Amino acid sequence: MKINALNDAALAAAALASGRSERGTAPAAGTGAADAAGAGGTPVTVSAAARALDLASAGSGIDEAKVAAVKAAIANGTFKVNAGAIADKMLSNAQEVLSRVRS
């Protein structure tokens, strides 16, 4: 499990959307200024990057059943921590972060 998996997906979607808008690709239908006459306010535009971030963060990404199972195991005193798995994931995440910094 990656710590920032949801954020990575949102950033990738935003980067893709902003790349399209910089190249002059036409925006999707329903984008652009709001109808100020009907709303009675100031027209607002939302960038493609903001729309992509909103879509990417729509799901919570939390497995409620797994959370409940871990909670129950902790309450029962049967939860066991796998230190080796945690260390492996921490090293993997550190390598990923370092590879991003170098590139």
Short mmCIF file of N, CA and C in Angstrom, two decimals, residues 94-103:
data_model
loop_
_atom_site.label_atom_id
_atom_site.label_comp_id
_atom_site.label_asym_id
_atom_site.label_seq_id
_atom_site.Cartn_x
_atom_site.Cartn_y
_atom_site.Cartn_z
N ALA A 94 10.70 5.20 0.46
CA ALA A 94 11.87 6.08 0.48
C ALA A 94 12.58 6.05 -0.86
N GLN A 95 12.72 4.86 -1.45
CA GLN A 95 13.36 4.76 -2.76
C GLN A 95 12.55 5.51 -3.81
N GLU A 96 11.24 5.42 -3.76
CA GLU A 96 10.39 6.11 -4.72
C GLU A 96 10.54 7.62 -4.60
N VAL A 97 10.56 8.11 -3.37
CA VAL A 97 10.70 9.55 -3.15
C VAL A 97 12.06 10.03 -3.65
N LEU A 98 13.12 9.27 -3.34
CA LEU A 98 14.46 9.65 -3.77
C LEU A 98 14.58 9.62 -5.28
N SER A 99 13.94 8.68 -5.95
CA SER A 99 14.01 8.61 -7.41
C SER A 99 13.29 9.81 -8.03
N ARG A 100 12.23 10.29 -7.40
CA ARG A 100 11.52 11.48 -7.91
C ARG A 100 12.37 12.72 -7.74
N VAL A 101 13.08 12.80 -6.63
CA VAL A 101 13.92 13.99 -6.37
C VAL A 101 15.07 14.06 -7.36
N ARG A 102 15.62 12.91 -7.70
CA ARG A 102 16.78 12.88 -8.62
C ARG A 102 16.37 13.16 -10.05
N SER A 103 15.15 12.87 -10.43
CA SER A 103 14.76 13.05 -11.84
C SER A 103 14.09 14.36 -12.10
#
